[in-house]
Short mmCIF file of C-alpha atoms in Angstrom, two decimals:
data_model
loop_
_atom_site.label_atom_id
_atom_site.label_comp_id
_atom_site.label_asym_id
_atom_site.label_seq_id
_atom_site.Cartn_x
_atom_site.Cartn_y
_atom_site.Cartn_z
CA MET A 1 -21.46 -33.25 -8.97
CA SER A 2 -21.40 -31.67 -5.43
CA SER A 3 -20.93 -27.90 -5.01
CA TYR A 4 -17.97 -26.72 -3.20
CA LEU A 5 -19.34 -23.19 -2.97
CA GLU A 6 -21.83 -23.87 -0.18
CA LEU A 7 -19.80 -26.28 1.91
CA THR A 8 -18.40 -25.33 5.35
CA ALA A 9 -14.54 -25.49 6.01
CA ARG A 10 -15.07 -28.64 7.85
CA GLN A 11 -17.03 -30.32 5.01
CA ARG A 12 -14.40 -29.21 2.44
CA ILE A 13 -11.35 -30.73 4.07
CA PRO A 14 -12.60 -34.37 3.64
CA ALA A 15 -13.85 -33.67 0.24
CA ILE A 16 -10.60 -32.39 -1.03
CA PHE A 17 -7.97 -34.44 1.04
CA ASP A 18 -7.75 -38.16 0.91
CA PRO A 19 -10.78 -39.33 3.02
CA GLY A 20 -10.02 -39.85 6.81
CA SER A 21 -6.33 -38.67 6.35
CA PHE A 22 -6.56 -35.15 7.78
CA GLU A 23 -5.19 -34.45 11.37
CA GLU A 24 -6.16 -31.04 12.60
CA PHE A 25 -3.67 -29.01 14.68
CA LEU A 26 -5.11 -27.15 17.67
CA PRO A 27 -8.66 -28.49 17.20
CA PRO A 28 -11.66 -26.95 18.58
CA SER A 29 -11.44 -29.17 21.68
CA GLU A 30 -8.36 -27.26 22.69
CA ARG A 31 -10.83 -24.25 23.08
CA ILE A 32 -8.57 -21.56 21.79
CA ALA A 33 -10.83 -18.65 20.76
CA SER A 34 -10.05 -14.99 19.99
CA PRO A 35 -9.25 -13.04 22.97
CA HIS A 36 -10.65 -9.89 21.45
CA LEU A 37 -14.17 -10.71 20.49
CA ALA A 38 -15.78 -11.13 23.76
CA GLN A 39 -15.15 -7.49 24.79
CA LEU A 40 -17.16 -6.39 21.70
CA ASP A 41 -19.99 -8.90 22.72
CA ALA A 42 -19.25 -10.67 19.38
CA PRO A 43 -19.60 -14.42 19.25
CA VAL A 44 -16.35 -16.56 19.36
CA SER A 45 -15.68 -19.82 17.65
CA PHE A 46 -13.36 -22.41 19.14
CA ASP A 47 -11.45 -22.77 15.79
CA ASP A 48 -11.52 -19.00 15.30
CA GLY A 49 -12.78 -19.68 11.82
CA VAL A 50 -9.87 -21.59 10.43
CA VAL A 51 -8.99 -25.47 10.34
CA VAL A 52 -5.36 -26.21 9.96
CA GLY A 53 -3.56 -29.60 9.81
CA ARG A 54 -1.83 -32.26 7.74
CA GLY A 55 -3.37 -34.81 5.52
CA LEU A 56 -2.85 -36.79 2.46
CA LEU A 57 -3.61 -35.72 -1.00
CA GLY A 58 -3.21 -38.42 -3.56
CA GLY A 59 -1.00 -40.20 -1.09
CA HIS A 60 1.37 -37.41 -0.57
CA VAL A 61 1.73 -35.50 2.69
CA VAL A 62 0.07 -32.12 2.17
CA PHE A 63 -0.42 -29.52 4.88
CA GLY A 64 -3.57 -27.52 4.64
CA ALA A 65 -6.01 -24.93 5.93
CA ALA A 66 -9.61 -24.06 5.30
CA GLN A 67 -11.21 -20.76 6.20
CA GLU A 68 -14.77 -20.86 7.45
CA GLY A 69 -16.71 -18.13 5.62
CA GLY A 70 -19.53 -18.68 8.02
CA PHE A 71 -17.71 -17.34 10.95
CA MET A 72 -17.14 -13.43 10.52
CA GLY A 73 -16.66 -14.04 6.78
CA GLY A 74 -13.54 -15.98 7.21
CA ALA A 75 -11.64 -12.82 8.38
CA VAL A 76 -8.27 -12.99 9.90
CA GLY A 77 -7.84 -12.20 13.56
CA GLU A 78 -4.89 -12.83 16.00
CA VAL A 79 -5.58 -16.50 16.62
CA HIS A 80 -6.84 -17.36 13.05
CA GLY A 81 -3.66 -15.82 11.49
CA ALA A 82 -1.30 -17.46 13.99
CA LYS A 83 -2.80 -20.84 13.27
CA LEU A 84 -2.08 -20.32 9.52
CA VAL A 85 1.43 -19.21 10.28
CA GLY A 86 2.10 -22.08 12.65
CA MET A 87 0.83 -24.60 9.93
CA LEU A 88 3.15 -22.95 7.36
CA ARG A 89 6.11 -23.19 9.62
CA ARG A 90 5.38 -26.85 10.51
CA ALA A 91 5.07 -27.65 6.76
CA ILE A 92 8.64 -26.42 6.39
CA ASP A 93 9.95 -28.26 9.50
CA GLU A 94 8.30 -31.45 8.23
CA LYS A 95 9.34 -30.86 4.57
CA ALA A 96 5.73 -31.30 3.36
CA HIS A 97 5.11 -32.18 -0.21
CA ALA A 98 2.82 -29.02 -0.59
CA VAL A 99 0.54 -26.69 1.17
CA LEU A 100 -3.13 -26.30 0.11
CA LEU A 101 -5.03 -23.30 1.28
CA LEU A 102 -8.78 -23.21 0.96
CA LEU A 103 -9.34 -19.55 1.29
CA GLU A 104 -12.51 -17.83 2.03
CA SER A 105 -12.03 -14.66 3.76
CA GLY A 106 -12.97 -10.86 3.84
CA GLY A 107 -9.38 -10.04 4.88
CA VAL A 108 -8.64 -8.47 8.12
CA ARG A 109 -11.07 -8.99 10.87
CA LEU A 110 -11.96 -5.33 11.96
CA HIS A 111 -13.10 -6.35 15.33
CA GLU A 112 -9.47 -7.02 16.04
CA ALA A 113 -7.99 -4.64 13.51
CA ASN A 114 -4.42 -4.10 14.38
CA ALA A 115 -3.86 -7.74 15.37
CA GLY A 116 -5.51 -8.84 12.06
CA LEU A 117 -3.45 -6.55 9.86
CA ILE A 118 -0.27 -7.65 11.34
CA ALA A 119 -1.38 -11.35 11.23
CA VAL A 120 -2.31 -11.04 7.44
CA SER A 121 1.30 -9.79 6.70
CA GLU A 122 2.74 -12.61 8.86
CA VAL A 123 0.70 -15.08 6.79
CA MET A 124 2.19 -13.63 3.55
CA ARG A 125 5.76 -13.98 4.77
CA ALA A 126 5.21 -17.46 5.99
CA MET A 127 3.75 -18.41 2.60
CA LEU A 128 6.90 -17.07 0.91
CA ASP A 129 9.04 -18.76 3.40
CA ALA A 130 7.30 -22.03 2.63
CA ARG A 131 7.88 -21.42 -1.23
CA ALA A 132 11.56 -20.50 -0.53
CA ALA A 133 12.02 -23.74 1.23
CA GLY A 134 10.89 -25.61 -1.91
CA ILE A 135 7.26 -26.19 -0.73
CA PRO A 136 4.60 -25.53 -3.44
CA VAL A 137 1.74 -23.43 -2.10
CA VAL A 138 -1.61 -23.77 -3.85
CA ALA A 139 -4.64 -21.49 -3.10
CA VAL A 140 -8.30 -22.42 -3.86
CA VAL A 141 -10.89 -19.84 -4.08
CA GLY A 142 -14.33 -21.05 -4.41
CA GLY A 143 -16.29 -20.12 -1.36
CA SER A 144 -19.38 -18.00 -1.23
CA ASN A 145 -17.72 -15.07 0.56
CA GLY A 146 -14.80 -14.84 -2.02
CA CYS A 147 -11.22 -13.82 -1.10
CA PHE A 148 -10.77 -10.20 -0.27
CA GLY A 149 -8.48 -7.76 1.34
CA GLY A 150 -5.19 -9.01 2.79
CA MET A 151 -6.12 -12.70 1.84
CA GLY A 152 -6.80 -11.44 -1.76
CA ILE A 153 -3.08 -10.44 -1.76
CA SER A 154 -2.00 -13.51 0.06
CA ALA A 155 -3.71 -15.91 -2.50
CA ARG A 156 -1.47 -14.18 -5.24
CA CYS A 157 1.52 -15.14 -3.08
CA ALA A 158 0.79 -18.90 -3.87
CA ASN A 159 2.27 -20.73 -6.81
CA VAL A 160 -1.04 -21.57 -8.28
CA VAL A 161 -4.61 -20.19 -7.74
CA ILE A 162 -7.50 -22.48 -8.50
CA MET A 163 -10.92 -20.83 -8.88
CA SER A 164 -14.34 -21.50 -9.82
CA GLU A 165 -16.42 -19.17 -11.86
CA GLU A 166 -18.41 -18.35 -8.58
CA GLY A 167 -15.38 -17.73 -6.63
CA ARG A 168 -14.35 -14.02 -6.24
CA LEU A 169 -10.78 -12.73 -5.83
CA ALA A 170 -10.13 -9.04 -5.26
CA MET A 171 -8.89 -6.37 -2.86
CA SER A 172 -11.65 -4.18 -1.81
CA GLY A 173 -15.17 -5.63 -1.95
CA PRO A 174 -17.83 -3.72 -4.15
CA GLU A 175 -19.73 -2.50 -1.27
CA VAL A 176 -16.59 -0.81 0.20
CA ILE A 177 -15.90 0.92 -3.13
CA GLU A 178 -19.56 1.93 -3.62
CA THR A 179 -19.40 3.36 -0.04
CA ALA A 180 -16.25 5.27 -0.56
CA SER A 181 -16.56 6.37 -4.29
CA GLY A 182 -20.23 6.27 -5.10
CA VAL A 183 -22.52 3.90 -6.81
CA GLU A 184 -21.53 5.17 -10.23
CA GLU A 185 -18.00 3.89 -9.48
CA PHE A 186 -19.07 0.43 -8.57
CA ASP A 187 -22.61 -0.59 -8.22
CA SER A 188 -22.42 -3.56 -5.79
CA ARG A 189 -26.05 -4.51 -6.57
CA ASP A 190 -25.09 -5.25 -10.18
CA ARG A 191 -24.36 -8.78 -9.57
CA ALA A 192 -23.27 -9.48 -13.03
CA LEU A 193 -20.84 -6.77 -13.06
CA VAL A 194 -19.40 -7.88 -9.70
CA TRP A 195 -18.75 -11.28 -11.20
CA ARG A 196 -17.39 -9.87 -14.39
CA THR A 197 -15.07 -7.77 -12.50
CA THR A 198 -13.92 -10.21 -9.64
CA GLY A 199 -15.05 -13.72 -10.66
CA GLY A 200 -13.02 -16.77 -11.74
CA LYS A 201 -13.59 -16.33 -15.48
CA HIS A 202 -12.24 -12.75 -15.54
CA ARG A 203 -9.24 -13.80 -13.17
CA TYR A 204 -8.41 -16.66 -15.43
CA LEU A 205 -8.35 -14.55 -18.71
CA MET A 206 -6.28 -11.90 -17.03
CA GLY A 207 -3.75 -14.44 -15.65
CA ASP A 208 -4.37 -13.94 -12.00
CA CYS A 209 -5.65 -17.43 -11.42
CA GLN A 210 -3.98 -20.40 -13.21
CA MET A 211 -6.87 -22.98 -13.02
CA LEU A 212 -10.52 -22.65 -13.53
CA VAL A 213 -12.91 -25.46 -12.64
CA ALA A 214 -16.69 -26.03 -12.23
CA ASP A 215 -18.14 -25.43 -8.78
CA ASP A 216 -17.57 -29.13 -7.97
CA THR A 217 -15.53 -30.67 -5.08
CA ALA A 218 -14.25 -33.45 -7.28
CA ALA A 219 -13.08 -30.96 -9.89
CA PHE A 220 -11.37 -28.79 -7.12
CA ARG A 221 -9.64 -31.99 -5.81
CA ALA A 222 -8.45 -33.08 -9.22
CA ALA A 223 -7.12 -29.66 -9.86
CA ALA A 224 -5.40 -29.32 -6.59
CA LEU A 225 -3.55 -32.70 -7.41
CA GLU A 226 -2.77 -31.50 -10.77
CA ALA A 227 -1.46 -28.18 -9.61
CA ILE A 228 0.77 -29.67 -7.01
CA GLY A 229 2.20 -32.22 -9.44
CA GLY A 230 2.88 -29.54 -11.98
CA ILE A 231 4.97 -27.25 -9.86
CA GLY A 232 8.67 -27.47 -10.50
CA ASN A 233 10.40 -24.84 -8.53
CA ALA A 234 8.09 -23.49 -5.67
CA GLY A 235 10.45 -20.62 -4.88
CA LEU A 236 10.39 -17.34 -6.63
CA THR A 237 13.45 -16.24 -8.79
CA LEU A 238 14.24 -12.89 -10.05
CA GLU A 239 13.34 -14.03 -13.54
CA ASP A 240 9.91 -15.00 -12.27
CA LEU A 241 9.25 -11.60 -10.98
CA LEU A 242 10.62 -9.81 -13.91
CA ALA A 243 8.24 -11.77 -16.04
CA GLU A 244 5.36 -10.95 -13.64
CA GLN A 245 6.46 -7.22 -13.75
CA ALA A 246 6.33 -7.54 -17.63
CA MET A 247 2.79 -9.04 -17.48
CA LEU A 248 1.34 -6.65 -15.12
CA THR A 249 2.96 -3.60 -17.03
CA ARG A 250 1.51 -5.02 -20.27
CA ARG A 251 -1.80 -5.53 -18.79
CA LEU A 252 -1.94 -1.87 -17.83
CA ALA A 253 -0.92 -0.64 -21.34
CA ASP A 254 -3.38 -3.13 -23.09
CA THR A 255 -6.30 -2.10 -21.11
CA GLU A 256 -5.93 1.72 -21.26
CA GLY A 257 -9.11 3.51 -20.93
CA LEU A 258 -11.16 0.38 -20.48
CA VAL A 259 -13.53 0.17 -17.55
CA GLU A 260 -15.89 -2.77 -18.55
CA PRO A 261 -14.41 -6.23 -18.13
CA MET A 262 -16.15 -7.37 -21.26
CA ASP A 263 -14.26 -4.75 -23.38
CA VAL A 264 -11.00 -6.08 -21.79
CA TRP A 265 -11.98 -9.68 -23.00
CA ARG A 266 -12.78 -8.25 -26.42
CA LYS A 267 -9.33 -6.54 -26.37
CA LEU A 268 -7.80 -9.88 -25.59
CA GLY A 269 -9.38 -11.28 -28.67
CA VAL A 270 -12.23 -13.19 -27.15
CA PRO A 271 -14.85 -13.69 -29.77
CA ASP A 272 -18.50 -12.71 -28.58
CA PRO A 273 -17.52 -11.60 -25.07
CA ALA A 274 -21.06 -11.18 -23.98
CA SER A 275 -21.40 -15.07 -24.19
CA VAL A 276 -18.58 -15.69 -21.73
CA PRO A 277 -20.73 -15.51 -18.52
CA MET A 278 -23.13 -18.03 -19.83
CA LEU A 279 -20.50 -20.74 -20.65
CA ASP A 280 -19.97 -23.71 -18.41
CA ALA A 281 -16.41 -24.24 -17.23
CA ASP A 282 -15.41 -26.66 -19.99
CA ALA A 283 -16.75 -24.53 -22.84
CA PHE A 284 -15.23 -21.40 -21.41
CA LEU A 285 -11.83 -23.11 -20.99
CA GLN A 286 -11.95 -24.21 -24.69
CA LEU A 287 -12.87 -20.73 -25.73
CA ALA A 288 -10.45 -18.92 -23.37
CA ALA A 289 -7.28 -21.00 -24.05
CA PRO A 290 -5.93 -18.98 -26.99
CA TYR A 291 -6.70 -15.47 -25.58
CA ARG A 292 -5.30 -15.67 -21.81
CA ALA A 293 -3.25 -12.50 -21.05
CA GLY A 294 -0.63 -14.67 -19.13
CA GLY A 295 -0.24 -16.17 -15.83
CA GLN A 296 0.18 -19.79 -17.23
CA ARG A 297 1.89 -21.93 -14.68
CA MET B 1 6.19 15.63 8.09
CA SER B 2 6.89 16.44 4.42
CA TRP B 3 9.22 13.93 2.78
CA GLN B 4 11.70 16.61 2.11
CA THR B 5 12.16 17.56 5.60
CA LEU B 6 12.26 13.88 6.57
CA ALA B 7 15.03 13.35 3.96
CA THR B 8 17.07 16.21 5.34
CA GLN B 9 16.87 14.76 8.85
CA LEU B 10 17.40 11.07 7.76
CA PHE B 11 20.26 11.73 5.32
CA PRO B 12 22.74 14.27 6.37
CA GLY B 13 25.12 12.61 4.08
CA GLY B 14 22.97 13.56 1.09
CA HIS B 15 20.35 12.03 -1.16
CA ASP B 16 19.02 12.24 -4.72
CA ILE B 17 15.36 11.34 -4.07
CA LEU B 18 12.96 12.46 -6.74
CA GLU B 19 9.08 12.51 -6.53
CA ARG B 20 6.92 11.74 -9.44
CA ASP B 21 3.23 11.57 -9.02
CA ASN B 22 3.58 10.89 -5.30
CA PHE B 23 5.96 8.09 -5.94
CA LEU B 24 9.55 8.51 -4.34
CA SER B 25 12.70 6.99 -5.51
CA GLY B 26 16.33 7.51 -5.34
CA THR B 27 19.25 6.78 -3.24
CA ALA B 28 20.84 8.29 -0.12
CA GLN B 29 24.11 8.10 1.91
CA VAL B 30 23.85 6.48 5.24
CA ASP B 31 26.91 5.93 7.34
CA GLY B 32 29.08 5.97 4.18
CA ARG B 33 26.88 3.41 2.46
CA THR B 34 24.38 3.82 -0.44
CA VAL B 35 20.79 3.01 0.34
CA ALA B 36 17.97 2.61 -2.24
CA ILE B 37 14.98 4.59 -1.27
CA ILE B 38 11.44 3.98 -2.43
CA GLY B 39 8.14 5.40 -1.16
CA THR B 40 5.07 7.45 -1.31
CA THR B 41 3.89 10.85 -0.16
CA GLU B 42 0.85 13.06 0.26
CA HIS B 43 -1.00 10.13 1.70
CA VAL B 44 -1.53 8.90 -1.89
CA PRO B 45 -3.82 5.85 -2.20
CA ILE B 46 -1.95 2.89 -3.49
CA GLY B 47 -3.21 2.06 -6.90
CA ILE B 48 -1.89 -0.42 -9.40
CA GLU B 49 0.44 2.16 -11.13
CA ILE B 50 2.21 3.18 -7.80
CA ALA B 51 2.54 -0.53 -6.74
CA LEU B 52 4.07 -1.33 -10.06
CA ALA B 53 6.50 1.52 -9.85
CA GLN B 54 7.66 0.44 -6.34
CA ALA B 55 8.07 -3.05 -7.57
CA GLN B 56 10.10 -1.99 -10.57
CA ALA B 57 12.37 0.12 -8.25
CA ILE B 58 12.92 -2.87 -6.04
CA LEU B 59 13.72 -5.18 -9.11
CA ASN B 60 16.16 -2.51 -10.42
CA THR B 61 17.98 -2.38 -7.27
CA VAL B 62 18.23 -6.20 -7.05
CA GLN B 63 19.35 -6.45 -10.46
CA GLU B 64 21.84 -3.52 -10.59
CA HIS B 65 22.95 -3.26 -6.94
CA PRO B 66 23.08 -6.51 -5.36
CA GLY B 67 22.92 -6.49 -1.45
CA ARG B 68 22.24 -2.61 -1.44
CA PRO B 69 19.89 -1.92 1.62
CA ILE B 70 16.41 -0.66 0.82
CA LEU B 71 14.51 1.89 2.80
CA ILE B 72 10.59 2.09 2.11
CA LEU B 73 9.12 5.48 3.26
CA VAL B 74 5.62 4.89 3.94
CA ASP B 75 2.77 7.73 3.65
CA THR B 76 -0.47 6.25 2.26
CA GLN B 77 -4.21 6.48 3.08
CA GLY B 78 -4.47 2.84 1.94
CA GLN B 79 -5.29 0.92 -1.39
CA ARG B 80 -7.08 2.94 -4.10
CA LEU B 81 -10.79 2.23 -4.08
CA ARG B 82 -11.61 2.18 -7.67
CA HIS B 83 -13.56 -0.35 -9.89
CA ARG B 84 -10.78 -0.20 -12.57
CA ASP B 85 -8.12 -1.19 -9.95
CA GLU B 86 -10.11 -4.13 -8.90
CA MET B 87 -10.88 -5.12 -12.52
CA LEU B 88 -7.25 -5.08 -13.24
CA GLY B 89 -6.48 -7.09 -10.07
CA ILE B 90 -4.93 -4.67 -7.62
CA ASN B 91 -4.41 -7.60 -5.33
CA SER B 92 -2.10 -9.09 -7.73
CA TYR B 93 -0.18 -5.80 -8.14
CA MET B 94 0.21 -5.48 -4.33
CA ALA B 95 1.15 -9.20 -4.02
CA HIS B 96 3.64 -8.62 -6.77
CA LEU B 97 5.24 -5.73 -4.85
CA GLY B 98 5.28 -7.82 -1.66
CA LYS B 99 6.96 -10.71 -3.55
CA CYS B 100 9.64 -8.29 -4.86
CA VAL B 101 10.39 -6.93 -1.36
CA ASP B 102 10.67 -10.61 -0.16
CA LEU B 103 12.94 -11.60 -2.98
CA ALA B 104 15.29 -8.67 -2.25
CA ARG B 105 15.40 -9.83 1.42
CA ARG B 106 16.17 -13.29 0.47
CA LYS B 107 18.90 -12.00 -1.86
CA GLY B 108 20.55 -10.24 0.94
CA HIS B 109 19.11 -6.82 0.85
CA THR B 110 18.25 -5.47 4.17
CA VAL B 111 14.79 -4.00 3.82
CA ILE B 112 13.47 -1.35 6.33
CA GLY B 113 10.09 0.23 6.49
CA LEU B 114 9.51 3.68 7.82
CA VAL B 115 6.02 5.19 8.37
CA TYR B 116 6.77 8.80 8.42
CA ASP B 117 3.24 10.25 8.16
CA GLN B 118 0.32 7.78 7.57
CA ALA B 119 -0.20 4.07 6.89
CA LEU B 120 -3.50 2.33 6.37
CA SER B 121 -4.37 -1.12 5.77
CA GLY B 122 -3.93 -2.22 2.18
CA GLY B 123 -1.21 0.21 1.26
CA PHE B 124 0.78 -0.84 4.29
CA ILE B 125 0.67 -4.50 4.20
CA THR B 126 2.87 -4.69 1.12
CA SER B 127 5.32 -1.98 2.07
CA GLY B 128 6.29 -1.48 5.61
CA LEU B 129 4.73 -4.67 6.97
CA ILE B 130 6.54 -6.91 4.55
CA ALA B 131 9.90 -5.16 5.14
CA SER B 132 12.24 -7.02 7.42
CA ALA B 133 11.69 -4.45 10.15
CA CYS B 134 9.23 -1.48 10.28
CA TYR B 135 9.69 1.64 12.25
CA ALA B 136 7.58 4.81 12.72
CA LEU B 137 7.97 8.55 13.69
CA PRO B 138 6.15 9.33 16.96
CA ALA B 139 3.37 11.64 15.16
CA ALA B 140 2.59 8.95 12.33
CA THR B 141 -0.89 7.69 11.97
CA ILE B 142 -1.20 3.86 11.61
CA ARG B 143 -4.54 2.11 11.40
CA VAL B 144 -6.68 -0.32 9.61
CA MET B 145 -9.48 1.97 8.79
CA GLY B 146 -11.33 4.91 10.52
CA LEU B 147 -13.52 4.23 13.45
CA PRO B 148 -16.73 5.33 11.77
CA ALA B 149 -16.27 2.94 8.83
CA MET B 150 -15.13 0.20 11.31
CA ALA B 151 -18.34 0.83 13.19
CA ARG B 152 -20.46 0.49 10.04
CA ILE B 153 -18.91 -2.79 9.07
CA THR B 154 -18.74 -4.48 12.47
CA LYS B 155 -22.13 -3.15 13.62
CA VAL B 156 -20.35 -2.27 16.85
CA PRO B 157 -21.38 1.43 17.87
CA GLU B 158 -18.81 4.03 17.27
CA GLU B 159 -18.94 5.29 20.75
CA ARG B 160 -18.03 1.74 22.01
CA LEU B 161 -15.07 1.48 19.50
CA THR B 162 -13.85 5.01 20.52
CA GLU B 163 -13.94 3.93 24.06
CA LEU B 164 -11.92 0.74 23.42
CA ALA B 165 -9.58 2.65 20.99
CA ARG B 166 -8.48 4.68 24.14
CA ASP B 167 -6.49 2.17 25.74
CA ASN B 168 -6.83 -1.08 23.80
CA PRO B 169 -3.87 -1.75 21.38
CA VAL B 170 -5.99 -4.01 19.24
CA PHE B 171 -8.18 -1.06 18.10
CA ALA B 172 -6.21 2.09 18.84
CA PRO B 173 -4.36 3.73 15.99
CA GLY B 174 -1.11 4.99 16.31
CA PRO B 175 2.62 3.79 16.59
CA GLU B 176 2.59 3.01 20.32
CA ASN B 177 -0.08 0.43 19.79
CA TYR B 178 1.67 -1.04 16.71
CA LEU B 179 4.80 -1.20 18.81
CA ARG B 180 3.14 -3.09 21.53
CA MET B 181 1.47 -5.48 19.09
CA GLY B 182 4.93 -6.28 17.46
CA GLY B 183 3.91 -4.73 14.23
CA LEU B 184 6.64 -2.05 14.67
CA HIS B 185 10.17 -2.85 15.69
CA GLY B 186 10.49 0.73 17.14
CA ILE B 187 9.69 4.43 17.16
CA TRP B 188 12.32 6.87 16.04
CA GLN B 189 12.90 10.06 18.07
CA ASP B 190 15.14 12.88 17.78
CA ASP B 191 18.37 11.76 15.83
CA LEU B 192 16.72 9.97 12.79
CA ALA B 193 19.96 9.58 10.89
CA ASN B 194 21.44 7.59 13.76
CA ALA B 195 18.30 5.61 14.27
CA LEU B 196 18.37 4.51 10.58
CA ALA B 197 22.00 3.56 10.69
CA ARG B 198 21.37 1.54 13.88
CA ALA B 199 18.24 -0.16 12.34
CA LEU B 200 20.31 -1.07 9.24
CA ALA B 201 23.03 -2.59 11.28
CA GLU B 202 20.69 -4.58 13.55
CA CYS B 203 18.20 -5.83 11.04
CA GLY B 204 17.60 -9.67 11.01
CA THR B 205 15.88 -11.76 8.34
CA ASP B 206 13.31 -13.67 10.49
CA ASP B 207 9.85 -12.60 11.07
CA VAL B 208 9.97 -12.05 14.87
CA ARG B 209 6.73 -9.96 15.09
CA MET B 210 4.73 -12.47 17.12
CA ALA B 211 7.54 -12.75 19.87
CA LEU B 212 7.75 -8.93 19.99
CA GLY B 213 4.04 -8.64 20.45
CA GLN B 214 4.18 -11.29 23.12
CA GLU B 215 7.12 -9.58 25.02
CA ARG B 216 5.63 -6.23 24.82
CA GLY B 217 2.33 -7.40 26.03
CA GLY B 218 0.15 -6.27 23.04
CA ARG B 219 -0.42 -9.66 21.36
CA LEU B 220 -0.45 -12.39 23.93
CA LEU B 221 -1.89 -15.38 21.95
CA ALA B 222 -0.32 -15.09 18.48
CA GLN B 223 3.13 -16.57 19.47
CA PRO B 224 1.79 -19.34 21.81
CA VAL B 225 -0.74 -20.43 19.18
CA ALA B 226 1.62 -20.49 16.24
CA GLN B 227 4.11 -22.41 18.40
CA ALA B 228 1.47 -24.94 19.54
CA VAL B 229 0.45 -25.51 16.09
CA ARG B 230 4.06 -25.75 14.92
CA THR B 231 5.20 -28.37 17.48
CA GLY B 232 1.77 -30.19 18.21
CA GLY B 233 1.83 -28.78 21.76
CA HIS B 234 -0.80 -26.88 23.70
CA VAL B 235 -1.37 -23.29 24.40
CA ARG B 236 -0.43 -22.63 27.87
CA PRO B 237 -2.88 -20.25 29.62
CA THR B 238 -1.63 -16.80 29.80
#
């Protein structure tokens, strides 16, 4: 077993795509870095924290991206966002089999605030354009920085979200909430609470992620293959969104007054919720199957 | 500007907008056409309930009034910062709202955003920024976050950020800068009703913000980078 969590973006690409098949677009040798970081004396990176390109996955032509959590937390700036958008548009031009996004991001890069915010919204629209063109979009969240802010929203614009328990998917990070609303609102140092609230098992039980795997590159690759093979119509229909509206409405009603994720799991019917964080992925999936709140593919 | 004052100026032909818990919904007459209105007021943080209410209003419009234009009135201080919202997956609620707006556009509804007071970050990204075109009033506040918070997170001294925010559109808040960056299509002055009618008539369906940002000199690399990636070309020096 080899951990996905600790890998860099450039190590993840060959571990997930068919070996040797990935061709990077606008590689670091082109030396295109963010134009905004230097004026803040911040370091730049010649891939601006994201690898985009085209490769094979199980023999199919799949376009992909991997965000580098080690560079500014994988946050999205002008160039980073434009690379993602360009790749998504090219996937449509070339009628890709699918798009695979290996996400690891704090969201908008504050060093280039306005450009980052607009860029994230462009990524969302480009993802939905790809889906509308019939191209399945699969998001993978398993990096140590998690997937937050605008990219946390973008992840949920994909057909399928694949997570590990160690992955985290949310909007505002616990530190941001603690700073704004106090430690009694969200104690960011309570790591168990952070994972119960934003980690893969909770998201899977709630229906916000469709596949949960162990923190293992082979498991992520297998899940990506399975996800792409299982998507019928990539685009969104009114019926899909009415069903999602119903699921999200039900979630609100079913959890009224609850503030502790374990209580939410109990309400879903999960026996012995306290044991959930201790289970390995397989044991968890067996336990969770009958109690998931929705979000099946 | 209060939403009531705004509505009077925007809709001389009349409207039936109602406010409930800072959520606005209703219809208005624009140039003899009925337009669906959704929005928020009082700088309300966007929590899961209000995101869901906006999504419901969009879906109702798509179901019951095919093709009816939609105007999103934006006034928010950003996403609600609560543990419960995160536990329930506020990112999913916001994505759902964004997907509903996107569906409406694909089904032929013209969707326009208007920042009439305040727009921050998370609350803006799945409202005005996912509309087909977004506009603002001159006095609107638009930003990702306040400079003190930004200084804390980026570790760049606040004085330095304040200095940069004076003339650098990448940092500086406000509609003029978002206009230069291509994030806004335009700023509405004086005759708001006329501006809205024109926006509805002119609105396209493609995302042209990178091209606008390049034309207006606020975002010089986004368009060439996206284009180089798309075509396998190179980024020409700017």
